[in-house]
Amino acid sequence: MVPARRSVLGAGLAAMAVAVTGCGDQPRKAAPPATPFAPATRSPSPTGGPATTTPPVTPTPADYGPRLTAALTRHLKPTRENPQHPTFPGAVALVRQHGAVVGHVALGDAVRYEAGPVELPPARRVPMRPDAIFDLASITKVFTALLVLQLVDRGRVGLAAPVVDYLPEFDGPGRRPITVAMLLTHTSGLTEGAKVTGLPGPAERRAAVLASPLVDTPGRAYRYSSVGVQVLGHLVEKVTGQPLDQALRAGVTGPLGLRDTGFLPLGWAGRDRLVATDARSSRGLLRGVVHDDVANILGGVAGHAGVFSTAADLGVVGQALLDGGQYNGKRILSEGTVRRMLTNANAGLPAVDDVHPNRLSSHGLGVVLDQSWFMGKLCAPTTFGHTGFTGTSLVVSPSRQLVLVLLTNRSHPNWSWSDPDPARLDAAAAVAG
């Protein structure tokens, strides 16, 4: 079963006016304001229509594939960091730089165990493929944040507005000060996980999420809360009038052309591309079924977990943010909103994190910033991304114009067998040079 402690987020230092530890764990002065994405140039349309936006022209680097393969192959066996088991049965890594894919590799197995877990003989294993579809786990939160920020762009939601303005049933003792921005930055004071086990139906489960208790004063500290992003999922549904999976298709995956991204993949993906996660839970082998227990009880569609995707599709999401909210001529967010999304909103606040007790509180609106524990050598004040409990991660370096996606099935067959962070660090080092 998935523990209450979900995929660990990263957080970093954007422009704090104090010396703190961040990348490389060295004290650092406040960074000057930085542009989180490269300025685009405006070019006339060849058809005489509206001008098009194109990124700056820069040379394409050499292929990163061999470096990634070399860095990740060692994790297919026990390592110094994970001496009892391999870090993962398989992985897919992808790098985009200056707008182009410059590395895309697959290694190991998508399915290596059956329920039990019982290791399959080599002939029955399913090899990993570059277009394999993974359970993104908490990277789902980035997609939910995009949907919320689209509503901000349209003037339908205010970041500083109390959540109860949109969800009156969220009201309760101490809750009225909680704003939409607090949910996006994990400063709401809400508990980490919702208690939904054993409840009879969707209405009761929704009510339980919205009634989840406070464990801290709103706005006092960074304290990770999956509940907060679950609440945001309900907010999206209430404001748009659409179920969250439909809102995702309409707002993000459709405009960006992401055909291999969405909730409930058993309804739209071929089984041969689905990557396995747990193989020893009460639910048996999980393949195409969300790993997170709360998301599963909520029907597989939730604000905090449940999105499945490929490395290629997730790379497009990173590229769209890197390019100020647009990709391939399709804009999903305004440049101003993206700029705010990628700016630290938690300057000066303490952080409460039992997994990474020395982490910084810094966080953008739905993304984490400048955190060396998973960004490694790509870490910098403007570097942003997210991780997922199943072994997934997205790291975007604006200074390098680089997107790194690493998708692993480290929770197959048992999430407790390994720490996914050493592989994340090795992948970052392989592309950082």
Tab-separated table of C-alpha atoms in Angstrom:
chain	number	residue	atom	x	y	z
A	1	MET	CA	0.000	0.000	0.000
A	2	VAL	CA	1.193	3.501	-0.682
A	3	PRO	CA	2.101	5.322	2.558
A	4	ALA	CA	0.714	8.670	3.552
A	5	ARG	CA	4.063	10.164	2.553
A	6	ARG	CA	3.648	10.602	-1.164
A	7	SER	CA	6.056	11.485	-3.889
A	8	VAL	CA	8.446	13.919	-2.307
A	9	LEU	CA	8.458	17.368	-3.807
A	10	GLY	CA	11.557	19.439	-4.279
A	11	ALA	CA	11.755	23.072	-3.289
A	12	GLY	CA	14.455	25.622	-3.703
A	13	LEU	CA	15.726	29.127	-3.492
A	14	ALA	CA	14.592	31.706	-6.011
A	15	ALA	CA	15.357	35.174	-4.680
A	16	MET	CA	15.459	35.070	-0.916
A	17	ALA	CA	17.224	37.955	0.790
A	18	VAL	CA	18.966	35.715	3.279
A	19	ALA	CA	21.809	33.231	3.025
A	20	VAL	CA	20.483	29.662	2.946
A	21	THR	CA	21.587	26.270	1.730
A	22	GLY	CA	20.427	25.200	-1.685
A	23	CYS	CA	22.211	23.716	-4.672
A	24	GLY	CA	25.395	22.115	-3.498
A	25	ASP	CA	24.325	22.881	0.083
A	26	GLN	CA	26.477	26.005	0.078
A	27	PRO	CA	25.361	29.323	1.620
A	28	ARG	CA	24.212	31.651	-1.090
A	29	LYS	CA	23.189	35.287	-1.304
A	30	ALA	CA	19.949	36.354	-2.845
A	31	ALA	CA	19.860	35.826	-6.596
A	32	PRO	CA	18.961	38.768	-8.803
A	33	PRO	CA	15.584	38.616	-10.511
A	34	ALA	CA	15.847	36.207	-13.428
A	35	THR	CA	13.740	35.590	-16.494
A	36	PRO	CA	12.391	32.039	-16.036
A	37	PHE	CA	12.202	31.440	-19.769
A	38	ALA	CA	14.056	32.689	-22.791
A	39	PRO	CA	12.512	35.678	-24.562
A	40	ALA	CA	10.823	34.727	-27.787
A	41	THR	CA	11.117	36.564	-31.070
A	42	ARG	CA	8.180	37.632	-33.209
A	43	SER	CA	8.296	36.504	-36.832
A	44	PRO	CA	5.920	37.398	-39.672
A	45	SER	CA	3.632	34.582	-40.720
A	46	PRO	CA	4.534	33.169	-44.173
A	47	THR	CA	0.823	33.176	-44.999
A	48	GLY	CA	0.328	36.805	-44.076
A	49	GLY	CA	-1.581	35.924	-40.888
A	50	PRO	CA	-0.729	36.861	-37.302
A	51	ALA	CA	2.911	36.887	-36.331
A	52	THR	CA	4.204	33.671	-34.839
A	53	THR	CA	6.330	33.255	-31.708
A	54	THR	CA	9.587	31.350	-32.110
A	55	PRO	CA	12.353	30.610	-29.594
A	56	PRO	CA	15.822	32.105	-30.047
A	57	VAL	CA	17.969	30.243	-32.562
A	58	THR	CA	20.684	28.282	-30.788
A	59	PRO	CA	22.878	25.360	-31.825
A	60	THR	CA	21.717	21.849	-31.071
A	61	PRO	CA	24.054	19.929	-28.740
A	62	ALA	CA	25.262	16.381	-29.160
A	63	ASP	CA	23.006	13.421	-28.371
A	64	TYR	CA	22.626	12.834	-24.622
A	65	GLY	CA	21.350	9.281	-25.106
A	66	PRO	CA	24.624	7.418	-24.521
A	67	ARG	CA	25.355	9.444	-21.393
A	68	LEU	CA	21.917	8.730	-19.957
A	69	THR	CA	22.173	5.027	-20.738
A	70	ALA	CA	25.563	4.804	-19.065
A	71	ALA	CA	24.375	6.726	-16.007
A	72	LEU	CA	21.172	4.760	-15.489
A	73	THR	CA	22.254	1.216	-16.357
A	74	ARG	CA	23.984	0.743	-13.007
A	75	HIS	CA	20.625	1.155	-11.263
A	76	LEU	CA	19.281	-2.005	-12.891
A	77	LYS	CA	21.320	-3.861	-10.262
A	78	PRO	CA	21.842	-3.282	-6.537
A	79	THR	CA	24.022	-0.251	-5.892
A	80	ARG	CA	25.886	1.280	-3.007
A	81	GLU	CA	22.876	3.491	-2.332
A	82	ASN	CA	20.342	0.641	-2.724
A	83	PRO	CA	22.312	-2.470	-1.766
A	84	GLN	CA	19.445	-4.977	-1.401
A	85	HIS	CA	17.562	-4.455	-4.663
A	86	PRO	CA	17.890	-2.709	-8.017
A	87	THR	CA	16.705	0.902	-7.940
A	88	PHE	CA	14.145	0.045	-10.611
A	89	PRO	CA	13.372	-2.715	-13.125
A	90	GLY	CA	13.300	-0.191	-15.980
A	91	ALA	CA	13.363	3.450	-17.024
A	92	VAL	CA	12.816	5.909	-19.844
A	93	ALA	CA	14.751	9.181	-19.976
A	94	LEU	CA	14.320	12.087	-22.358
A	95	VAL	CA	16.172	15.368	-22.831
A	96	ARG	CA	15.046	18.412	-24.768
A	97	GLN	CA	17.416	21.321	-25.313
A	98	HIS	CA	16.807	24.527	-27.264
A	99	GLY	CA	13.428	23.099	-28.245
A	100	ALA	CA	14.682	19.824	-29.751
A	101	VAL	CA	14.730	16.265	-28.393
A	102	VAL	CA	18.428	15.465	-27.960
A	103	GLY	CA	18.232	12.208	-26.045
A	104	HIS	CA	15.567	9.527	-25.574
A	105	VAL	CA	16.463	6.135	-24.129
A	106	ALA	CA	14.671	3.122	-22.657
A	107	LEU	CA	16.259	0.378	-20.602
A	108	GLY	CA	15.256	-2.599	-18.492
A	109	ASP	CA	11.748	-3.966	-18.082
A	110	ALA	CA	8.305	-2.420	-17.873
A	111	VAL	CA	7.032	-5.562	-16.144
A	112	ARG	CA	9.400	-7.854	-14.258
A	113	TYR	CA	7.191	-9.263	-11.482
A	114	GLU	CA	3.726	-10.684	-11.145
A	115	ALA	CA	1.573	-10.439	-8.031
A	116	GLY	CA	3.193	-11.800	-4.918
A	117	PRO	CA	5.622	-10.441	-5.897
A	118	VAL	CA	7.052	-13.249	-7.995
A	119	GLU	CA	9.910	-12.537	-10.389
A	120	LEU	CA	9.036	-13.529	-13.931
A	121	PRO	CA	11.418	-15.583	-16.076
A	122	PRO	CA	13.131	-13.449	-18.721
A	123	ALA	CA	10.917	-14.766	-21.509
A	124	ARG	CA	7.763	-13.497	-19.754
A	125	ARG	CA	9.010	-10.039	-18.845
A	126	VAL	CA	7.856	-6.992	-20.784
A	127	PRO	CA	10.786	-4.915	-22.064
A	128	MET	CA	10.704	-1.172	-21.572
A	129	ARG	CA	10.027	0.867	-24.697
A	130	PRO	CA	10.582	4.589	-25.352
A	131	ASP	CA	6.845	5.275	-25.638
A	132	ALA	CA	5.957	3.407	-22.437
A	133	ILE	CA	3.145	4.926	-20.382
A	134	PHE	CA	3.917	5.541	-16.694
A	135	ASP	CA	1.890	6.406	-13.620
A	136	LEU	CA	3.204	9.935	-12.964
A	137	ALA	CA	1.980	9.966	-9.335
A	138	SER	CA	2.457	13.462	-7.860
A	139	ILE	CA	3.555	15.031	-11.141
A	140	THR	CA	-0.236	15.062	-11.604
A	141	LYS	CA	-0.122	18.136	-9.348
A	142	VAL	CA	1.602	20.109	-12.108
A	143	PHE	CA	-1.305	19.403	-14.456
A	144	THR	CA	-3.828	20.447	-11.814
A	145	ALA	CA	-1.870	23.650	-11.245
A	146	LEU	CA	-1.971	24.403	-14.975
A	147	LEU	CA	-5.752	24.080	-14.969
A	148	VAL	CA	-6.074	26.390	-11.968
A	149	LEU	CA	-3.758	28.969	-13.511
A	150	GLN	CA	-5.739	28.899	-16.748
A	151	LEU	CA	-8.753	29.954	-14.682
A	152	VAL	CA	-6.618	32.709	-13.167
A	153	ASP	CA	-5.684	33.866	-16.668
A	154	ARG	CA	-9.367	34.047	-17.582
A	155	GLY	CA	-10.261	36.032	-14.478
A	156	ARG	CA	-12.446	33.252	-13.113
A	157	VAL	CA	-10.233	32.491	-10.102
A	158	GLY	CA	-8.123	34.810	-7.968
A	159	LEU	CA	-4.896	33.558	-6.422
A	160	ALA	CA	-5.422	35.701	-3.311
A	161	ALA	CA	-9.095	34.755	-3.021
A	162	PRO	CA	-10.278	32.476	-0.211
A	163	VAL	CA	-10.970	28.945	-1.411
A	164	VAL	CA	-14.422	29.113	0.220
A	165	ASP	CA	-15.400	31.737	-2.367
A	166	TYR	CA	-15.420	28.907	-4.926
A	167	LEU	CA	-16.134	25.932	-2.662
A	168	PRO	CA	-18.457	27.050	0.158
A	169	GLU	CA	-18.469	23.509	1.548
A	170	PHE	CA	-14.731	23.895	2.255
A	171	ASP	CA	-15.588	26.299	5.080
A	172	GLY	CA	-14.873	25.361	8.687
A	173	PRO	CA	-12.865	26.378	11.744
A	174	GLY	CA	-9.668	28.186	10.694
A	175	ARG	CA	-10.227	27.650	6.966
A	176	ARG	CA	-11.476	31.023	5.765
A	177	PRO	CA	-7.925	32.489	5.467
A	178	ILE	CA	-6.816	29.696	3.122
A	179	THR	CA	-6.301	31.104	-0.368
A	180	VAL	CA	-5.959	29.440	-3.750
A	181	ALA	CA	-2.258	30.389	-3.790
A	182	MET	CA	-1.722	28.664	-0.430
A	183	LEU	CA	-2.987	25.395	-1.885
A	184	LEU	CA	-0.627	25.752	-4.847
A	185	THR	CA	2.380	26.488	-2.604
A	186	HIS	CA	1.622	23.968	0.180
A	187	THR	CA	1.255	26.664	2.832
A	188	SER	CA	-2.419	26.059	3.656
A	189	GLY	CA	-1.744	24.154	6.871
A	190	LEU	CA	-3.928	21.254	5.705
A	191	THR	CA	-3.023	17.701	6.655
A	192	GLU	CA	-1.028	15.669	4.175
A	193	GLY	CA	-3.481	12.950	3.222
A	194	ALA	CA	-7.257	12.592	3.124
A	195	LYS	CA	-9.098	9.881	5.062
A	196	VAL	CA	-11.452	8.300	2.539
A	197	THR	CA	-11.119	4.564	3.208
A	198	GLY	CA	-14.398	2.821	3.928
A	199	LEU	CA	-16.667	5.655	2.832
A	200	PRO	CA	-19.661	4.484	0.789
A	201	GLY	CA	-19.639	6.708	-2.274
A	202	PRO	CA	-18.231	9.657	-4.237
A	203	ALA	CA	-20.250	12.283	-2.357
A	204	GLU	CA	-19.013	11.099	1.027
A	205	ARG	CA	-15.418	10.882	-0.208
A	206	ARG	CA	-15.550	14.386	-1.677
A	207	ALA	CA	-16.943	15.693	1.606
A	208	ALA	CA	-14.148	13.961	3.517
A	209	VAL	CA	-11.482	15.588	1.337
A	210	LEU	CA	-12.995	19.037	1.798
A	211	ALA	CA	-13.306	18.482	5.556
A	212	SER	CA	-9.697	17.311	6.043
A	213	PRO	CA	-8.260	18.899	9.186
A	214	LEU	CA	-5.690	21.638	9.591
A	215	VAL	CA	-2.386	20.758	11.216
A	216	ASP	CA	-0.860	24.240	11.036
A	217	THR	CA	-1.837	27.880	10.776
A	218	PRO	CA	-2.540	28.865	7.157
A	219	GLY	CA	0.360	30.771	5.641
A	220	ARG	CA	2.825	29.998	8.439
A	221	ALA	CA	5.040	27.359	6.783
A	222	TYR	CA	5.622	25.090	3.804
A	223	ARG	CA	4.031	21.759	4.719
A	224	TYR	CA	3.306	19.346	1.886
A	225	SER	CA	-0.368	18.510	1.481
A	226	SER	CA	-1.858	16.243	-1.150
A	227	VAL	CA	-5.224	17.243	0.297
A	228	GLY	CA	-4.657	20.832	-0.799
A	229	VAL	CA	-4.235	19.799	-4.426
A	230	GLN	CA	-7.207	17.445	-4.191
A	231	VAL	CA	-9.224	20.487	-3.121
A	232	LEU	CA	-7.878	22.349	-6.162
A	233	GLY	CA	-9.135	19.512	-8.348
A	234	HIS	CA	-12.623	20.025	-6.923
A	235	LEU	CA	-12.269	23.775	-7.467
A	236	VAL	CA	-11.463	23.191	-11.156
A	237	GLU	CA	-14.511	20.964	-11.504
A	238	LYS	CA	-16.777	23.484	-9.764
A	239	VAL	CA	-15.624	26.506	-11.790
A	240	THR	CA	-15.412	24.785	-15.202
A	241	GLY	CA	-18.466	22.578	-14.765
A	242	GLN	CA	-16.433	19.636	-16.078
A	243	PRO	CA	-15.046	16.484	-14.444
A	244	LEU	CA	-11.311	16.848	-13.879
A	245	ASP	CA	-10.330	14.381	-16.596
A	246	GLN	CA	-12.411	16.265	-19.167
A	247	ALA	CA	-11.008	19.602	-17.990
A	248	LEU	CA	-7.508	18.219	-18.469
A	249	ARG	CA	-8.241	17.194	-22.040
A	250	ALA	CA	-9.858	20.509	-22.870
A	251	GLY	CA	-7.272	22.722	-21.201
A	252	VAL	CA	-3.917	20.979	-21.525
A	253	THR	CA	-3.571	17.674	-23.330
A	254	GLY	CA	-5.793	18.627	-26.261
A	255	PRO	CA	-4.188	22.002	-27.022
A	256	LEU	CA	-0.668	20.610	-26.583
A	257	GLY	CA	-1.392	17.518	-28.683
A	258	LEU	CA	-0.603	15.081	-25.863
A	259	ARG	CA	-2.228	11.886	-27.055
A	260	ASP	CA	-0.596	9.670	-24.455
A	261	THR	CA	-1.457	11.645	-21.322
A	262	GLY	CA	-4.523	11.386	-19.124
A	263	PHE	CA	-6.356	9.672	-16.323
A	264	LEU	CA	-7.636	6.064	-16.449
A	265	PRO	CA	-5.338	4.764	-19.213
A	266	LEU	CA	-6.982	1.357	-19.456
A	267	GLY	CA	-9.645	3.172	-21.461
A	268	TRP	CA	-7.303	4.686	-24.058
A	269	ALA	CA	-3.867	2.998	-24.031
A	270	GLY	CA	-2.675	-0.346	-25.333
A	271	ARG	CA	-1.731	-2.686	-22.507
A	272	ASP	CA	1.632	-3.459	-24.136
A	273	ARG	CA	2.737	0.127	-23.376
A	274	LEU	CA	1.608	0.269	-19.734
A	275	VAL	CA	4.331	0.126	-17.080
A	276	ALA	CA	3.715	-1.873	-13.899
A	277	THR	CA	3.980	-0.481	-10.394
A	278	ASP	CA	3.130	-2.433	-7.251
A	279	ALA	CA	2.962	-6.227	-7.355
A	280	ARG	CA	2.462	-7.011	-3.681
A	281	SER	CA	-0.519	-4.926	-2.617
A	282	SER	CA	-3.993	-6.157	-1.795
A	283	ARG	CA	-4.948	-5.000	-5.299
A	284	GLY	CA	-2.449	-7.364	-6.931
A	285	LEU	CA	-0.226	-6.323	-9.832
A	286	LEU	CA	-0.946	-2.711	-10.756
A	287	ARG	CA	-0.597	-1.928	-14.427
A	288	GLY	CA	-2.604	0.935	-15.831
A	289	VAL	CA	-4.281	1.418	-12.445
A	290	VAL	CA	-3.254	4.329	-10.244
A	291	HIS	CA	-0.757	3.399	-7.541
A	292	ASP	CA	-1.836	6.022	-5.010
A	293	ASP	CA	-4.415	4.474	-2.674
A	294	VAL	CA	-6.417	7.651	-2.092
A	295	ALA	CA	-6.591	8.411	-5.809
A	296	ASN	CA	-7.704	4.836	-6.423
A	297	ILE	CA	-10.508	5.121	-3.861
A	298	LEU	CA	-11.536	8.416	-5.465
A	299	GLY	CA	-12.009	6.572	-8.764
A	300	GLY	CA	-8.587	7.115	-10.336
A	301	VAL	CA	-9.214	10.810	-11.072
A	302	ALA	CA	-7.900	13.263	-8.485
A	303	GLY	CA	-6.020	16.524	-8.318
A	304	HIS	CA	-2.971	15.045	-6.617
A	305	ALA	CA	-2.404	11.762	-8.493
A	306	GLY	CA	-3.751	9.650	-11.335
A	307	VAL	CA	-2.305	11.116	-14.543
A	308	PHE	CA	-0.394	8.668	-16.766
A	309	SER	CA	1.970	9.809	-19.506
A	310	THR	CA	5.057	9.168	-21.607
A	311	ALA	CA	8.453	10.824	-21.434
A	312	ALA	CA	7.794	12.543	-24.751
A	313	ASP	CA	4.496	14.071	-23.621
A	314	LEU	CA	5.868	15.189	-20.270
A	315	GLY	CA	8.811	16.742	-22.079
A	316	VAL	CA	6.359	18.869	-24.058
A	317	VAL	CA	4.828	20.161	-20.815
A	318	GLY	CA	8.283	21.163	-19.595
A	319	GLN	CA	9.023	22.816	-22.933
A	320	ALA	CA	5.761	24.752	-22.886
A	321	LEU	CA	6.613	26.236	-19.489
A	322	LEU	CA	10.185	26.903	-20.574
A	323	ASP	CA	8.801	28.835	-23.560
A	324	GLY	CA	6.497	30.987	-21.456
A	325	GLY	CA	3.270	29.000	-21.714
A	326	GLN	CA	3.115	27.984	-25.356
A	327	TYR	CA	4.193	25.076	-27.544
A	328	ASN	CA	4.021	24.619	-31.290
A	329	GLY	CA	1.890	27.717	-31.697
A	330	LYS	CA	-0.615	26.711	-28.995
A	331	ARG	CA	-0.717	28.853	-25.851
A	332	ILE	CA	-1.998	27.345	-22.617
A	333	LEU	CA	-0.922	30.110	-20.187
A	334	SER	CA	0.017	33.752	-20.496
A	335	GLU	CA	3.679	34.660	-20.116
A	336	GLY	CA	2.899	36.725	-17.032
A	337	THR	CA	1.167	33.814	-15.322
A	338	VAL	CA	4.023	31.451	-16.176
A	339	ARG	CA	6.490	33.968	-14.784
A	340	ARG	CA	4.551	34.057	-11.531
A	341	MET	CA	4.205	30.272	-11.514
A	342	LEU	CA	7.988	29.866	-11.666
A	343	THR	CA	8.784	32.451	-8.971
A	344	ASN	CA	9.311	31.513	-5.329
A	345	ALA	CA	6.159	32.365	-3.382
A	346	ASN	CA	7.395	31.152	0.016
A	347	ALA	CA	10.357	33.431	0.724
A	348	GLY	CA	11.111	33.647	4.431
A	349	LEU	CA	8.834	30.794	5.488
A	350	PRO	CA	10.073	27.722	7.369
A	351	ALA	CA	9.668	24.248	5.899
A	352	VAL	CA	8.305	21.157	7.636
A	353	ASP	CA	9.362	17.974	5.834
A	354	ASP	CA	10.032	14.674	7.566
A	355	VAL	CA	11.658	13.093	4.486
A	356	HIS	CA	14.008	15.967	3.605
A	357	PRO	CA	14.373	17.855	6.895
A	358	ASN	CA	16.948	20.280	5.486
A	359	ARG	CA	14.865	21.293	2.502
A	360	LEU	CA	13.976	24.874	1.735
A	361	SER	CA	10.406	26.125	1.699
A	362	SER	CA	10.729	27.719	-1.741
A	363	HIS	CA	7.957	26.800	-4.126
A	364	GLY	CA	6.271	28.220	-7.175
A	365	LEU	CA	2.593	27.896	-8.034
A	366	GLY	CA	2.437	24.141	-8.494
A	367	VAL	CA	6.137	23.492	-9.156
A	368	VAL	CA	9.166	23.166	-6.905
A	369	LEU	CA	12.326	25.215	-7.295
A	370	ASP	CA	16.092	24.903	-6.897
A	371	GLN	CA	16.317	21.666	-4.907
A	372	SER	CA	19.539	19.721	-5.104
A	373	TRP	CA	18.213	16.448	-3.677
A	374	PHE	CA	16.633	15.544	-7.030
A	375	MET	CA	17.837	18.246	-9.439
A	376	GLY	CA	21.496	17.563	-8.701
A	377	LYS	CA	23.905	19.347	-11.032
A	378	LEU	CA	21.021	20.995	-12.869
A	379	CYS	CA	20.043	22.812	-9.700
A	380	ALA	CA	19.985	26.619	-9.916
A	381	PRO	CA	17.797	29.415	-8.553
A	382	THR	CA	15.443	29.244	-11.544
A	383	THR	CA	15.433	25.452	-12.037
A	384	PHE	CA	11.946	24.037	-11.537
A	385	GLY	CA	10.247	20.659	-11.647
A	386	HIS	CA	8.444	17.972	-9.680
A	387	THR	CA	8.797	14.359	-8.586
A	388	GLY	CA	6.422	11.411	-8.345
A	389	PHE	CA	6.363	8.653	-5.734
A	390	THR	CA	6.396	5.910	-8.380
A	391	GLY	CA	9.883	7.030	-9.461
A	392	THR	CA	9.124	9.819	-11.902
A	393	SER	CA	10.641	13.288	-12.191
A	394	LEU	CA	10.685	16.413	-14.335
A	395	VAL	CA	13.530	18.947	-14.147
A	396	VAL	CA	13.630	22.112	-16.257
A	397	SER	CA	16.710	24.359	-16.388
A	398	PRO	CA	15.953	27.749	-17.974
A	399	SER	CA	19.621	28.771	-17.884
A	400	ARG	CA	20.506	25.743	-20.036
A	401	GLN	CA	17.248	25.789	-22.025
A	402	LEU	CA	16.987	22.118	-21.041
A	403	VAL	CA	14.198	19.740	-20.024
A	404	LEU	CA	15.026	16.413	-18.372
A	405	VAL	CA	12.359	13.750	-17.907
A	406	LEU	CA	13.179	10.586	-15.981
A	407	LEU	CA	10.408	7.987	-15.647
A	408	THR	CA	11.153	4.819	-13.693
A	409	ASN	CA	9.053	2.026	-12.205
A	410	ARG	CA	10.938	1.980	-8.903
A	411	SER	CA	7.672	1.074	-7.102
A	412	HIS	CA	7.571	-2.225	-9.032
A	413	PRO	CA	7.204	-4.563	-7.281
A	414	ASN	CA	7.581	-2.745	-3.938
A	415	TRP	CA	8.114	0.983	-3.340
A	416	SER	CA	10.101	0.285	-0.154
A	417	TRP	CA	12.871	-1.532	-2.040
A	418	SER	CA	14.722	1.565	-3.169
A	419	ASP	CA	15.311	5.288	-2.914
A	420	PRO	CA	14.755	6.839	-6.382
A	421	ASP	CA	16.856	9.954	-5.745
A	422	PRO	CA	20.324	8.531	-6.606
A	423	ALA	CA	19.132	7.715	-10.132
A	424	ARG	CA	17.673	11.217	-10.461
A	425	LEU	CA	21.019	12.692	-9.467
A	426	ASP	CA	22.888	10.485	-11.934
A	427	ALA	CA	20.573	11.487	-14.781
A	428	ALA	CA	21.043	15.172	-13.956
A	429	ALA	CA	24.815	14.767	-13.837
A	430	ALA	CA	24.792	12.985	-17.202
A	431	VAL	CA	23.189	15.954	-18.958
A	432	ALA	CA	24.792	18.741	-16.909
A	433	GLY	CA	28.225	17.929	-18.322
